[in-house]
Coordinates of C-alpha atoms in Angstrom, one line a residue:
X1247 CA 95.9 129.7 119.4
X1248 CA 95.1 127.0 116.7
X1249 CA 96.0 130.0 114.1
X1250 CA 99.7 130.4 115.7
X1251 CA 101.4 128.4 112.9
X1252 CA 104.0 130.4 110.7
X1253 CA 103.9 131.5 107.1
X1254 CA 107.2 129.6 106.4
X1255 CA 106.0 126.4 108.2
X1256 CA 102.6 126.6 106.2
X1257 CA 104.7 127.2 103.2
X1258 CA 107.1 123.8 103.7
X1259 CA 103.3 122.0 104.0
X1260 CA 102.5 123.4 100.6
X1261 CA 105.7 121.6 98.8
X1262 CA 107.8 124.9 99.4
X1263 CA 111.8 124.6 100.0
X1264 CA 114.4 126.7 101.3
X1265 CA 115.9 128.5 98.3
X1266 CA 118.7 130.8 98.2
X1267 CA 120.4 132.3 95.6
X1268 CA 123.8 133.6 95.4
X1269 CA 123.5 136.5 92.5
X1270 CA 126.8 137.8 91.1
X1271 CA 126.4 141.6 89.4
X1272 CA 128.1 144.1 88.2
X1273 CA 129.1 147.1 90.4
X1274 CA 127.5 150.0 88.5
X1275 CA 130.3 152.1 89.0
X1276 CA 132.9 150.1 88.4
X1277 CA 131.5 147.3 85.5
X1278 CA 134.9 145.4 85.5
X1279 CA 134.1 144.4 89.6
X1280 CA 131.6 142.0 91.0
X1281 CA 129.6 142.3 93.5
X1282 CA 127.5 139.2 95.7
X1283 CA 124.3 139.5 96.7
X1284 CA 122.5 136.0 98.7
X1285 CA 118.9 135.9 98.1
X1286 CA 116.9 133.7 100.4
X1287 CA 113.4 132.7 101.0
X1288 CA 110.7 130.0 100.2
X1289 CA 110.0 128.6 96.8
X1290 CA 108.7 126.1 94.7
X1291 CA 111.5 123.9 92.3
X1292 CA 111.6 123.7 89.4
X1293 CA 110.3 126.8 88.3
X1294 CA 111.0 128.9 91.6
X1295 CA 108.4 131.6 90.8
X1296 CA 109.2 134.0 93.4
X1297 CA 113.2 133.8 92.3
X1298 CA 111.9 135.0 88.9
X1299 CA 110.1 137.6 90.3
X1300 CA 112.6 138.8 92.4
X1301 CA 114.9 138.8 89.2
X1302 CA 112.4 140.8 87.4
X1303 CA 112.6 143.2 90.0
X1304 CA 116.4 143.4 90.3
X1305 CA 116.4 143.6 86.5
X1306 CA 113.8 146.7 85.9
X1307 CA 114.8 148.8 89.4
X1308 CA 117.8 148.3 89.6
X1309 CA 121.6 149.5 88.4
X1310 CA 123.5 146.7 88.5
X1311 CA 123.8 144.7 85.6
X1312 CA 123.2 141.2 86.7
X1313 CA 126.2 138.4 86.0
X1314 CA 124.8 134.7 86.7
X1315 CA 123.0 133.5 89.3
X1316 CA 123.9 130.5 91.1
X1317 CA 120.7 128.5 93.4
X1318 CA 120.2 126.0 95.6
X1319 CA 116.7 124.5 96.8
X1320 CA 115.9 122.3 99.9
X1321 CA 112.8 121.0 100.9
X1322 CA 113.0 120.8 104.8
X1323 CA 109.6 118.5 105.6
X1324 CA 108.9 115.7 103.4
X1325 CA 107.3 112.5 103.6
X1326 CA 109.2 110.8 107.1
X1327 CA 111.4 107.7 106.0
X1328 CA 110.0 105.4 108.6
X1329 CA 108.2 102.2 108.6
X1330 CA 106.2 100.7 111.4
X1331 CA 107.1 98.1 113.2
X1332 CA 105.1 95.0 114.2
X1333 CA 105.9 93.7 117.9
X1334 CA 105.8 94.3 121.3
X1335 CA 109.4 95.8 123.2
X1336 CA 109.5 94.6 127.2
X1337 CA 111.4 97.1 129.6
X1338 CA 112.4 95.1 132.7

């Protein structure tokens, strides 16, 4: 049971964040449209190596011509913001 934990909570231990990506291409079709795509998944900043791969990807498999890509990054555990206290509280 020890070996429950998930790969995204062993990730966030590891200095991972929550990135996603919102990726703007061209429709292959129609060049003069846009099209959205949101990319989301675990990564590290600032270099966000599995972004880059994923870009890599979209830019040797795929038809679409790629536009900009906008990203934001979140680290969701961090070091807690909370200080001990010294004392004693009495309830009743």
């Amino acid at each position: 049971m020890a070996n429950a934990v998930s790969r995204e909570f062993r990730l966030q231990m590891n200095g991972y964040g929550l990135t996603t990506a919102e990726i703007h291409y061209h429709l292959p079709d129609h060049p003069g449209l846009l099209q959205l795509y949101v990319w989301q998944d675990y990564d590290l900043a600032p270099d966000f190596p599995a972004l880059r791969g994923f870009l890599g990807f979209w830019e040797r498999e795929l038809a679409g011509a790629l536009h900009s890509v906008r990203v934001a990054h979140h680290r969701l555990i961090r070091p807690s913001e909370w200080r001990a206290v010294d004392g004693v509280i009495a309830l009743q």
